[in-house]
Coordinates of C-alpha atoms and ligand atoms in Angstrom, one line a residue:
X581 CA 52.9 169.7 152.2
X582 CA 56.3 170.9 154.4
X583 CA 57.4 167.5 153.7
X584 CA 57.9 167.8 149.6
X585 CA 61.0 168.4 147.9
X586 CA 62.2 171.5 145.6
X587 CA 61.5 168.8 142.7
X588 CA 58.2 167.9 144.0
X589 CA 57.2 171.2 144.7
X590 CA 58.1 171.7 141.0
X591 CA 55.5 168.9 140.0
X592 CA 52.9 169.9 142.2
X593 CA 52.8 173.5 141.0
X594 CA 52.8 172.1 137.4
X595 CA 50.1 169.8 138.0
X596 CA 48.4 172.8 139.6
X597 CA 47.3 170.2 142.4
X598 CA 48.4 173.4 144.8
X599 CA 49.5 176.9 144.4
X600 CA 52.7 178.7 145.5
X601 CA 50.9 181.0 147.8
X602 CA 48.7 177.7 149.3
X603 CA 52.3 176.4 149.8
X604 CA 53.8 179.9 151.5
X605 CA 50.9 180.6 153.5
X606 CA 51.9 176.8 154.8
X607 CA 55.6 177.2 155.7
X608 CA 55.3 180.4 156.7
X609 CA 52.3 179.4 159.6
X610 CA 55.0 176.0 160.4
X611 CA 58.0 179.1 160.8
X612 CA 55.7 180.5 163.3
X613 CA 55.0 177.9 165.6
X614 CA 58.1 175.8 165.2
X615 CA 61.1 178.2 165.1
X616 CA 60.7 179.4 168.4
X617 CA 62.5 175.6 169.5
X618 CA 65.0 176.0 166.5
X619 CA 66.1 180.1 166.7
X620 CA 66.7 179.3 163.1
X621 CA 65.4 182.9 161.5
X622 CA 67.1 186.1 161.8
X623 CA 63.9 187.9 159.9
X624 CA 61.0 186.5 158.2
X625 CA 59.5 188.4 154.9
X626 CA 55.7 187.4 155.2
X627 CA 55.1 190.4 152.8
X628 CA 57.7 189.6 150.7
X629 CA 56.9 186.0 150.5
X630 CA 53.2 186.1 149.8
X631 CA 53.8 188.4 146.9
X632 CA 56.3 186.9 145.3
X633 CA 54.1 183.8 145.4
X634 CA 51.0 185.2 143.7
X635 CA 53.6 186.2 140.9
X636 CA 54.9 183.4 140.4
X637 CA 51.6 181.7 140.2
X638 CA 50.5 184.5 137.6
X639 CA 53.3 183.5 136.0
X640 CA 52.8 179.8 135.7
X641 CA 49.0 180.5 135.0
X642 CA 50.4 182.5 132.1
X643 CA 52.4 179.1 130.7
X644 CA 55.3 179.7 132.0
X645 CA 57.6 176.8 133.8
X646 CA 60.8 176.7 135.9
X647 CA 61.5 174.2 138.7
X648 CA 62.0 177.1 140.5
X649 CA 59.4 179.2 140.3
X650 CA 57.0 179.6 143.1
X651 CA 59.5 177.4 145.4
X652 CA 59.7 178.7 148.6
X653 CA 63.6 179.4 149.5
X654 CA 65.4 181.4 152.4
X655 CA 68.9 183.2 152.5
X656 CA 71.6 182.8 154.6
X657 CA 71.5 186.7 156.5
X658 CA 74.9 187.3 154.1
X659 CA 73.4 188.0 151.4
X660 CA 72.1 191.3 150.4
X661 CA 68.3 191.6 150.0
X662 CA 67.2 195.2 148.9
X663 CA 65.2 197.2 151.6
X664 CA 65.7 194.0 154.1
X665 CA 67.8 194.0 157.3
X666 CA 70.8 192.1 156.4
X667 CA 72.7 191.5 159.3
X668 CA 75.4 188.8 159.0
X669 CA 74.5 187.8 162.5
X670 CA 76.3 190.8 163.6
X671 CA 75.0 193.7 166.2
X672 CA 77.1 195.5 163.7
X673 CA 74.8 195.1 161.2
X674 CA 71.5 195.0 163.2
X675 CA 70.2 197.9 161.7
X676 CA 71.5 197.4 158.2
X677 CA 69.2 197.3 155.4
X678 CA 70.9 196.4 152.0
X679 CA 70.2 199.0 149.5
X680 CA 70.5 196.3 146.6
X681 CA 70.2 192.7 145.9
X682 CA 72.9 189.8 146.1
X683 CA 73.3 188.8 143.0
X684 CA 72.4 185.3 143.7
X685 CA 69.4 186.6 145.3
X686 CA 68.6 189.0 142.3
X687 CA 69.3 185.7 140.2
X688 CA 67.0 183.6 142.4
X689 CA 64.0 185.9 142.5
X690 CA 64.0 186.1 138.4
X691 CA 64.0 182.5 138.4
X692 CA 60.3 182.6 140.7
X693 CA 61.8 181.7 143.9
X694 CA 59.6 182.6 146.9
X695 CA 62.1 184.8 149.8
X696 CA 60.4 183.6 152.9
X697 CA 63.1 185.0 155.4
X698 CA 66.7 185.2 156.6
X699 CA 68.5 182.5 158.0
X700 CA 70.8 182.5 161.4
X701 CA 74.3 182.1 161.1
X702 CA 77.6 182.6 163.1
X703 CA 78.8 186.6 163.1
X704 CA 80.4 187.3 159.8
X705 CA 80.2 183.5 159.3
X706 CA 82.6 182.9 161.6
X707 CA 82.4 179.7 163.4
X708 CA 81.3 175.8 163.1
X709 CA 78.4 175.9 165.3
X710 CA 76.2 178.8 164.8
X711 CA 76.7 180.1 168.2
X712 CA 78.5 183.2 167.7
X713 CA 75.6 185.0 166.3
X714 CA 74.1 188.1 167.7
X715 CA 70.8 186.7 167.5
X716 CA 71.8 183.7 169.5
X717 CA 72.6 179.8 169.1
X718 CA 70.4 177.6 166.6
X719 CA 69.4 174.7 168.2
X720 CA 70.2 171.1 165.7
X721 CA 66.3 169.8 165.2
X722 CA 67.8 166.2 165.7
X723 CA 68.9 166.9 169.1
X724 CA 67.8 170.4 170.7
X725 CA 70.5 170.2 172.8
X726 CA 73.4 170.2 170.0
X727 CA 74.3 172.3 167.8
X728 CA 73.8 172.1 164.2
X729 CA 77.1 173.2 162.8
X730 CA 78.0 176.4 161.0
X731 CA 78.4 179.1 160.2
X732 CA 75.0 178.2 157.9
X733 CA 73.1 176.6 160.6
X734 CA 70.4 178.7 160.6
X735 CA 69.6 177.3 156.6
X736 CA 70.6 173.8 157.9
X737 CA 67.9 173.7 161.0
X738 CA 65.4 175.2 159.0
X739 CA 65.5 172.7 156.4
X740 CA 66.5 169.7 157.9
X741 CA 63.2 170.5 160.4
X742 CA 60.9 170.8 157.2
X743 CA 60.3 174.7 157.7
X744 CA 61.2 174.9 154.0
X745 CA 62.7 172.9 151.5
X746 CA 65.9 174.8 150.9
X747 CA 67.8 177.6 151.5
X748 CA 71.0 179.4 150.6
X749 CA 74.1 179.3 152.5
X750 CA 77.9 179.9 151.9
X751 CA 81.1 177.9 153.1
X752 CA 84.5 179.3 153.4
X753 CA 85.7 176.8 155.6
X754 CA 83.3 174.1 155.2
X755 CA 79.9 176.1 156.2
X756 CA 77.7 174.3 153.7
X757 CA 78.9 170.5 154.2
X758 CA 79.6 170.7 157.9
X759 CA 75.9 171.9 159.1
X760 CA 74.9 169.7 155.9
X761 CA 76.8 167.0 158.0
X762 CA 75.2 167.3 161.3
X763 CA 71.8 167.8 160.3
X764 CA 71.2 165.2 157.8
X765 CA 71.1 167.5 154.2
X766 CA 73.2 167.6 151.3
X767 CA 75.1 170.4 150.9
X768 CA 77.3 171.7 148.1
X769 CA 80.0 173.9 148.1
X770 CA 80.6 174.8 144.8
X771 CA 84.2 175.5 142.4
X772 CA 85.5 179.4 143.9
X773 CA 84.5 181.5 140.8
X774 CA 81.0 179.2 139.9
X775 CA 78.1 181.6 142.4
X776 CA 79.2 185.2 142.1
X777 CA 80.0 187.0 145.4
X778 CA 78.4 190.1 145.0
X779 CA 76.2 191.3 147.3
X780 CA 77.5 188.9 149.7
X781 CA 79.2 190.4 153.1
X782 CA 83.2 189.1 152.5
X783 CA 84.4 187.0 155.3
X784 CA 87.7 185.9 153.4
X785 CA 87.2 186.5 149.9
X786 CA 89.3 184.3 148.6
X787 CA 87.5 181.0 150.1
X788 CA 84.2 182.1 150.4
X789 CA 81.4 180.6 147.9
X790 CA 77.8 180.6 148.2
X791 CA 75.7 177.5 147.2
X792 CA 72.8 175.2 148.0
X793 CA 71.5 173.4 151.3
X794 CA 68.9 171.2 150.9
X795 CA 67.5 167.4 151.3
X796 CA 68.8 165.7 148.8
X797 CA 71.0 166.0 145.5
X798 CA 68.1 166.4 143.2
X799 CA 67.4 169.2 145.0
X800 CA 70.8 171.2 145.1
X801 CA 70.9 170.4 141.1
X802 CA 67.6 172.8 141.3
X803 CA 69.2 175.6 143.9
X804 CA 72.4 175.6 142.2
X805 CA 71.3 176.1 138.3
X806 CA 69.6 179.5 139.9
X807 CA 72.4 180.5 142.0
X808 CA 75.6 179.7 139.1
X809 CA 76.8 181.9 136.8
X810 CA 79.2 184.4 135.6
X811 CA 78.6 187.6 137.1
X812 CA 80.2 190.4 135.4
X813 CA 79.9 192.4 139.0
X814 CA 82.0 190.3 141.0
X815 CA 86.0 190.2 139.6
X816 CA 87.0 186.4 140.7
X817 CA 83.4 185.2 138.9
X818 CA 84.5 182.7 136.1
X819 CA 82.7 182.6 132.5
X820 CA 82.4 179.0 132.2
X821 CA 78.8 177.7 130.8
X822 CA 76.4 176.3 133.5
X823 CA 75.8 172.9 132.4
X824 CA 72.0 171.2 133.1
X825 CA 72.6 169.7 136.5
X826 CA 69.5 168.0 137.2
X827 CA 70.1 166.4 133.3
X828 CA 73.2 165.3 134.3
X829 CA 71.9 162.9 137.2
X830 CA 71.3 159.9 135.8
X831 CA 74.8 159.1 134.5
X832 CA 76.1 155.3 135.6
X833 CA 78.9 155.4 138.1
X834 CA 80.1 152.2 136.2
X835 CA 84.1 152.8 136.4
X836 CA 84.0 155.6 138.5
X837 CA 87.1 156.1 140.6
X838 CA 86.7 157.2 144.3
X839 CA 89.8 157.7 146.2
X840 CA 90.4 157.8 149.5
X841 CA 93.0 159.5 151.5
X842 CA 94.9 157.9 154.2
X843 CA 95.0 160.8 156.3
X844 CA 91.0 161.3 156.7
X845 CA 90.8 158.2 158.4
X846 CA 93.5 158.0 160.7
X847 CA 93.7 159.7 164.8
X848 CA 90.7 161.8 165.9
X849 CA 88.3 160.1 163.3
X850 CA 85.2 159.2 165.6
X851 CA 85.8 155.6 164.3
X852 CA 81.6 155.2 164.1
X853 CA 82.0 157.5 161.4
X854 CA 84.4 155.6 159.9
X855 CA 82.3 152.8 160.0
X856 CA 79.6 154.4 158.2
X857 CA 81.7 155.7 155.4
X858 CA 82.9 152.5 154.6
X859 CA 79.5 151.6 154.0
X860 CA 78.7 154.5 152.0
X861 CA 81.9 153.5 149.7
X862 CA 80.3 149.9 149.7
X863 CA 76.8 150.8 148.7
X864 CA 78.9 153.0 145.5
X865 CA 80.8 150.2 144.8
X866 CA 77.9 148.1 143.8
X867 CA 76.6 150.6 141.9
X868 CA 79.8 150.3 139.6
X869 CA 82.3 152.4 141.2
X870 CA 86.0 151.6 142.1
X871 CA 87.9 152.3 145.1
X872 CA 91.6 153.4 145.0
X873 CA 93.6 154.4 148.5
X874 CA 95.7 157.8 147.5
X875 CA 97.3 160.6 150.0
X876 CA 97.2 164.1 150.3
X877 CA 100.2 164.0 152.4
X878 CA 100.1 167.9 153.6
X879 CA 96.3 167.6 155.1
X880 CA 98.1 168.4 158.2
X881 CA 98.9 171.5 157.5
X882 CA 95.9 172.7 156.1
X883 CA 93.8 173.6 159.4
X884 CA 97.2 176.0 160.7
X885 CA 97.0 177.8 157.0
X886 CA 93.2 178.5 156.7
X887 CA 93.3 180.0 160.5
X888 CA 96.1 182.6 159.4
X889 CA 95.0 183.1 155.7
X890 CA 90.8 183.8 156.6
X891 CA 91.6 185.9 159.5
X892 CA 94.2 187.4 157.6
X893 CA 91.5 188.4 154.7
X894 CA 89.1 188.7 157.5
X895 CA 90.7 191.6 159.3
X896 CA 91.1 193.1 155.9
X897 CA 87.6 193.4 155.0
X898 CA 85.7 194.2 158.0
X899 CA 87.8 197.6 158.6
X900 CA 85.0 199.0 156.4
X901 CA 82.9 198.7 159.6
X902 CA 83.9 201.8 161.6
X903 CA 80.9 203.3 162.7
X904 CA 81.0 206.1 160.6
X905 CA 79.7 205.1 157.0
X906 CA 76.8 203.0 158.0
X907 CA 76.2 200.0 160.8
X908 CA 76.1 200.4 164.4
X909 CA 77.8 203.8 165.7
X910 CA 78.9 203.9 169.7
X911 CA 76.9 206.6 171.6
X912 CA 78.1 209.6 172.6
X913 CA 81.6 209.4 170.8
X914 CA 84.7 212.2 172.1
X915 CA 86.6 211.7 169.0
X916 CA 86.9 210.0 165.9
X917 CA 89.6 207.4 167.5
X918 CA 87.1 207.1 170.6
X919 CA 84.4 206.3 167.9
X920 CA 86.0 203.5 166.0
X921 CA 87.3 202.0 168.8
X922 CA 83.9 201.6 170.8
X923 CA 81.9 201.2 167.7
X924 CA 83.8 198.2 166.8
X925 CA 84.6 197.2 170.2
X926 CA 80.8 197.0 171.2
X927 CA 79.5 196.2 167.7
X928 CA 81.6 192.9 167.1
X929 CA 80.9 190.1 169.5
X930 CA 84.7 188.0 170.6
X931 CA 85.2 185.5 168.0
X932 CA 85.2 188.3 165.5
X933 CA 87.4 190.3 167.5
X934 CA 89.7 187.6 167.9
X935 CA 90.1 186.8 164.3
X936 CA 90.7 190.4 163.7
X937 CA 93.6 190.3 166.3
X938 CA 95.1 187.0 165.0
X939 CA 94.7 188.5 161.0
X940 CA 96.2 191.8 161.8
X941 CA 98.7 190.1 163.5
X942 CA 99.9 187.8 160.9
X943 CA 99.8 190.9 158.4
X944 CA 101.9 193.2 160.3
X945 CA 105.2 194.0 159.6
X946 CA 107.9 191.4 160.7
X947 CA 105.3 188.9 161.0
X948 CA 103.8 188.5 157.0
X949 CA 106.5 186.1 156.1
X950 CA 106.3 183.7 159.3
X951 CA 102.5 183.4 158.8
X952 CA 100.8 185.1 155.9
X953 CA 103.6 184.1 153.7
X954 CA 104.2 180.7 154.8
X955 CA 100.7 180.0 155.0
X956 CA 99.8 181.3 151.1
X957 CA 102.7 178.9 150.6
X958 CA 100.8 175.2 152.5
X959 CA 97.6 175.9 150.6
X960 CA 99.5 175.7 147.0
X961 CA 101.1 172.5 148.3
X962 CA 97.6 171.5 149.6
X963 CA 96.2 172.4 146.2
X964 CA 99.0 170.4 144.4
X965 CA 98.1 167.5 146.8
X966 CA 94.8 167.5 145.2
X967 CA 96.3 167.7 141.5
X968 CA 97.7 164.7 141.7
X969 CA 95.1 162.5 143.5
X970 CA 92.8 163.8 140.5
X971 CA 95.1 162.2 137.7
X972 CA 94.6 159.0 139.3
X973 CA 91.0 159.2 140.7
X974 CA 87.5 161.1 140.1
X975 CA 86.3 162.1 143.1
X976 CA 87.8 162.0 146.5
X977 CA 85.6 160.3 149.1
X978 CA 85.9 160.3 153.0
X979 CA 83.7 161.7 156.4
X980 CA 82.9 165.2 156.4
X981 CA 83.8 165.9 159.7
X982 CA 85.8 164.1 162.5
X983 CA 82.7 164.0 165.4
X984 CA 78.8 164.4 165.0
X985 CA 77.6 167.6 166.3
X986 CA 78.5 168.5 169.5
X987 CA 76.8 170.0 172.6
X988 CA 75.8 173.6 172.7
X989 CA 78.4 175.4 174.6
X990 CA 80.8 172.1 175.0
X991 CA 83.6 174.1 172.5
X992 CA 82.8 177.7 173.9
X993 CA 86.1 178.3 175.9
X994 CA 88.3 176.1 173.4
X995 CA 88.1 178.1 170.3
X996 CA 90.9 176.2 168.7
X997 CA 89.1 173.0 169.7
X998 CA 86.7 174.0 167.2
X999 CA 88.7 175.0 164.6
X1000 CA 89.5 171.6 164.5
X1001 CA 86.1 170.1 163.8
X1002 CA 87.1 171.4 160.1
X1003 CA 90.1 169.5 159.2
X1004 CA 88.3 167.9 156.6
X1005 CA 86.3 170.8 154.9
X1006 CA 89.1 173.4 154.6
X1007 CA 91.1 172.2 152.1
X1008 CA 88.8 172.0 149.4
X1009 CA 88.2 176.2 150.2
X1010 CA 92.3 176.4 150.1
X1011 CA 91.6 174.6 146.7
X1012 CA 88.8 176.8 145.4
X1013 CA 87.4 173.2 144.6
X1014 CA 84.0 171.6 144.6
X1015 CA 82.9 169.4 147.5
X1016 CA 79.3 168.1 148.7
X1017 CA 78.3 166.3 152.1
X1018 CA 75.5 163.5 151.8
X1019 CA 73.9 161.8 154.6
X1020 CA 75.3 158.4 155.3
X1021 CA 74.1 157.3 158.9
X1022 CA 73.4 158.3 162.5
X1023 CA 75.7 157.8 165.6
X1024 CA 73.8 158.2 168.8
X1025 CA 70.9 159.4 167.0
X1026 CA 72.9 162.0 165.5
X1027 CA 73.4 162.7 161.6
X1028 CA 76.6 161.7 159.8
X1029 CA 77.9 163.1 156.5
X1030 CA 80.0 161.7 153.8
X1031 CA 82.1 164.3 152.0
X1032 CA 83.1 163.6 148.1
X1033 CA 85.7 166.1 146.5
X1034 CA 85.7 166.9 142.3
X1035 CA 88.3 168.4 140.3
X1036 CA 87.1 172.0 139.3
X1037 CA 83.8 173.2 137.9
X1038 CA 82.5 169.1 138.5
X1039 CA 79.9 169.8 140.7
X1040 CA 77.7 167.8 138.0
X1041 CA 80.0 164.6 139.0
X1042 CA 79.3 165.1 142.6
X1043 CA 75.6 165.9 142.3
X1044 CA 75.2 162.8 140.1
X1045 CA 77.2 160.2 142.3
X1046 CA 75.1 161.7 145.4
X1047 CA 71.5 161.3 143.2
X1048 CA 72.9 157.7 142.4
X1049 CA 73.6 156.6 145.7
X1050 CA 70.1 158.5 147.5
X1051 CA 68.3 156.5 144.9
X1052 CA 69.9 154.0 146.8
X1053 CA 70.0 154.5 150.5
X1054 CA 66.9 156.1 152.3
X1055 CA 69.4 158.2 155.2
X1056 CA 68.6 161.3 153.5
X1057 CA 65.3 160.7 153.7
X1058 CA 65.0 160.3 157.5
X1059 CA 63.0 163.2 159.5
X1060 CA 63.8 164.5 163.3
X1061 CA 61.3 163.6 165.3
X1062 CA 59.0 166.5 166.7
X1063 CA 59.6 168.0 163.2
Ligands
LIG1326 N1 84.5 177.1 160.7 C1 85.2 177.9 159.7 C2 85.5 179.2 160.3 O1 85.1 179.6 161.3 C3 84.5 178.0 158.4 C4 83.4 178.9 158.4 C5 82.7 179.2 157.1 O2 82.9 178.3 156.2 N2 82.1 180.3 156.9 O3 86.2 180.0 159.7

């Protein structure tokens, strides 16, 4: 039963050939004896779980329908969940319960969906390889020995080991496609504005957006109708209609135009990657599609931008964290200065401390127009870049990262060598536009995403082009072994 898609879970339920509970009391007993390899759960919700599932199948005895309802689901620890520790992977936040709902998990739990934990992810979701969490590394179920990208990876290993079919997660850098990359899922980060933010902890607020991690496209057309919307609540949330995503899968990519960027595939491209991109592009082509080369010539800038701008937005929003309003608080304090200073020197773990350095840094006085200032100024140019590559072109296709997923610990004294894993995810968050990863291939028995990039709010386009091209590949359907 772990091995069934959100859209087969849907049928099954509806053909009553199993209930949700059956199905929870299933996942939850696989959590159990296979997380302990993965480290992929921050907190599970048994209780939680196995009552939302007997409602939900009250609720479908009583005629009601919804591909989600009764699907078992977990969030990303960023989200709010009311009563529920909700820690952002932070000894900050260790003892945090939320006193209300996310509204994406609010919107989720209407819709029948089945809460059976939090996910892992990098503190404050900072990171490409989920090893900066409090909690500790998540292991990549592919290889146990690599990581499984980040700051999400705690949704990615979960799902791409079958522990559940899908899970939340949010990218502000590329934290939905890159662990989507390296552990064989598709992953959608949707347009900025599309999933409201509240009720999810701010990393940099204006990059971060929630959306879907799951096995295929069909599937992230299910996630994402529960998790888009406007939201009244959250001031950047834009009041554009939801369209049917899962109706809008079957359209022909006849004519389609796919661009591709000279500067994703030129130095520090693993060039197996390349390889299997170029096959993905071929396997669209036959299905109708046209290939155009274009260039987004200030790519190059992007990765130097996005590490002043988040940190910059970073330092900002995690000053509420002081030890005195709620979180972790420093024993024995001797003064107020004495208890901010230990409280956030012992309650945030380095990276976080280091992005708070670099972003107050680049704020301060005599500094905001060398970095802050030039760096609002790249991301319009990279936003412009991406303007005019989509008057010529529909989506934008090319690898989602540079390497497959590395060792654990291989990047842990390099920080900036990992920054650099996201050179290809960033610029769609300096954007605010919508991009999905897709399996397309293993190198050294390691996953391998391709990344496609749509003008705004056309997350339909790229959910449809990735359903076309799964009906027509089986990478997305491979499983890890041991899983
Ligand atoms: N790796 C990027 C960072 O550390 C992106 C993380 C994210 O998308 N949350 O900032």
């Amino acid at each position: 039963m772990h091995q069934l898609t959100l859209a087969e879970i849907a049928r099954g339920l509806a053909d009553k050939k199993f209930s949700s509970e059956e199905l929870t009391k299933v996942l939850l007993a696989r959590i159990a004896q296979l997380d302990p390899q993965l480290n992929s759960f921050i907190s599970l919700t048994e209780d939680l779980a196995l009552s939302q599932a007997k409602a939900a199948d009250v609720r479908r005895a009583n005629g009601e329908s919804g591909a989600l309802l009764g699907a078992p689901i977990a969030h990303k620890d960023l989200f709010c969940t009311q009563g529920i520790r909700t820690s952002c992977g932070s000894k900050m936040l260790d003892n945090f319960k939320a006193p209300y709902d996310a509204t994406v998990v609010a919107k989720l739990a209407a819709a029948g969906a089945v809460t059976l934990g939090k996910t892992n992810m990098d503190e404050f979701a900072m990171g490409s390889a989920n090893e900066s969490s409090y909690y500790g590394a998540v292991k990549n179920p592919w290889n146990l020995e690599h990581v499984p990208g980040g700051s999400s990876g705690g949704s990615a290993a979960a799902v791409a080991a079958r522990l559940l079919p899908a899970a939340t997660a949010t990218d502000t850098g590329g934290s939905i496609r890159q662990p989507a990359a390296f552990t064989n899922l598709t992953g959608l980060k949707p347009t900025y504005g599309r999933v409201s933010r509240w009720g999810m902890i701010a990393y940099a607020s204006s990059l971060d957006q929630g959306g879907p991690l799951a096995r295929t496209a069909e599937d992230c057309a299910i996630l994402l109708q529960g998790m888009a919307g406007f939201d009244p609540k959250d001031s950047t949330s834009i009041d554009e209609p939801v369209p049917d995503y899962s109706a809008g899968l079957n359209g022909s990519l006849q004519g389609l135009r796919i661009g591709l960027p000279k500067e994703y595939f030129g130095a520090g491209l693993d060039p197996r990657i390349a390889e299997l991109v170029h096959n993905s592009v071929k396997e669209l082509e036959k299905l109708g599609a046209v290939v155009k080369g274009i260039s987004l010539p200030n790519m190059q800038h992007a990765i130097p931008a996005y590490y002043v701008i988040a940190p910059a937005e970073a330092s900002s929003n995690l000053s509420r964290f002081d030890g005195v309003r709620f979180g972790y608080r420093c024993e024995n304090p001797k003064d107020l200065t004495d208890l901010y200073k230990r409280s956030r020197g012992e309650g945030f773990g380095p990276e976080v401390q280091r992005r708070i350095m670099v972003g107050a840094y680049a704020l301060s006085a005599g500094y905001y127009d060398a970095y802050y200032l030039k760096a609002q100024k790249i991301r319009r140019l990279v936003k412009n870049d991406f303007m005019a590559a989509f008057n010529e072109v529909d989506i934008i296709l090319g690898p989602t990262t540079p390497n497959p997923a590395w060792k654990l610990g291989a990047k842990n004294n390099d920080p900036v060598a990992e920054y650099l894993e996201d050179v290809y995810t960033i610029t769609a968050n300096l954007a605010g536009l919508p991009g999905l990863s897709m399996p397309a291939g293993f190198v050294d028995g390691l996953p391998v995403g391709v990344q496609l990039l749509a003008p705004y709010f056309q997350e339909g386009r790229l959910l449809n082009v990735a359903h076309q091209y799964q009906l027509n590949t089986d990478w997305h359907t491979r499983t890890p072994t041991g899983f």
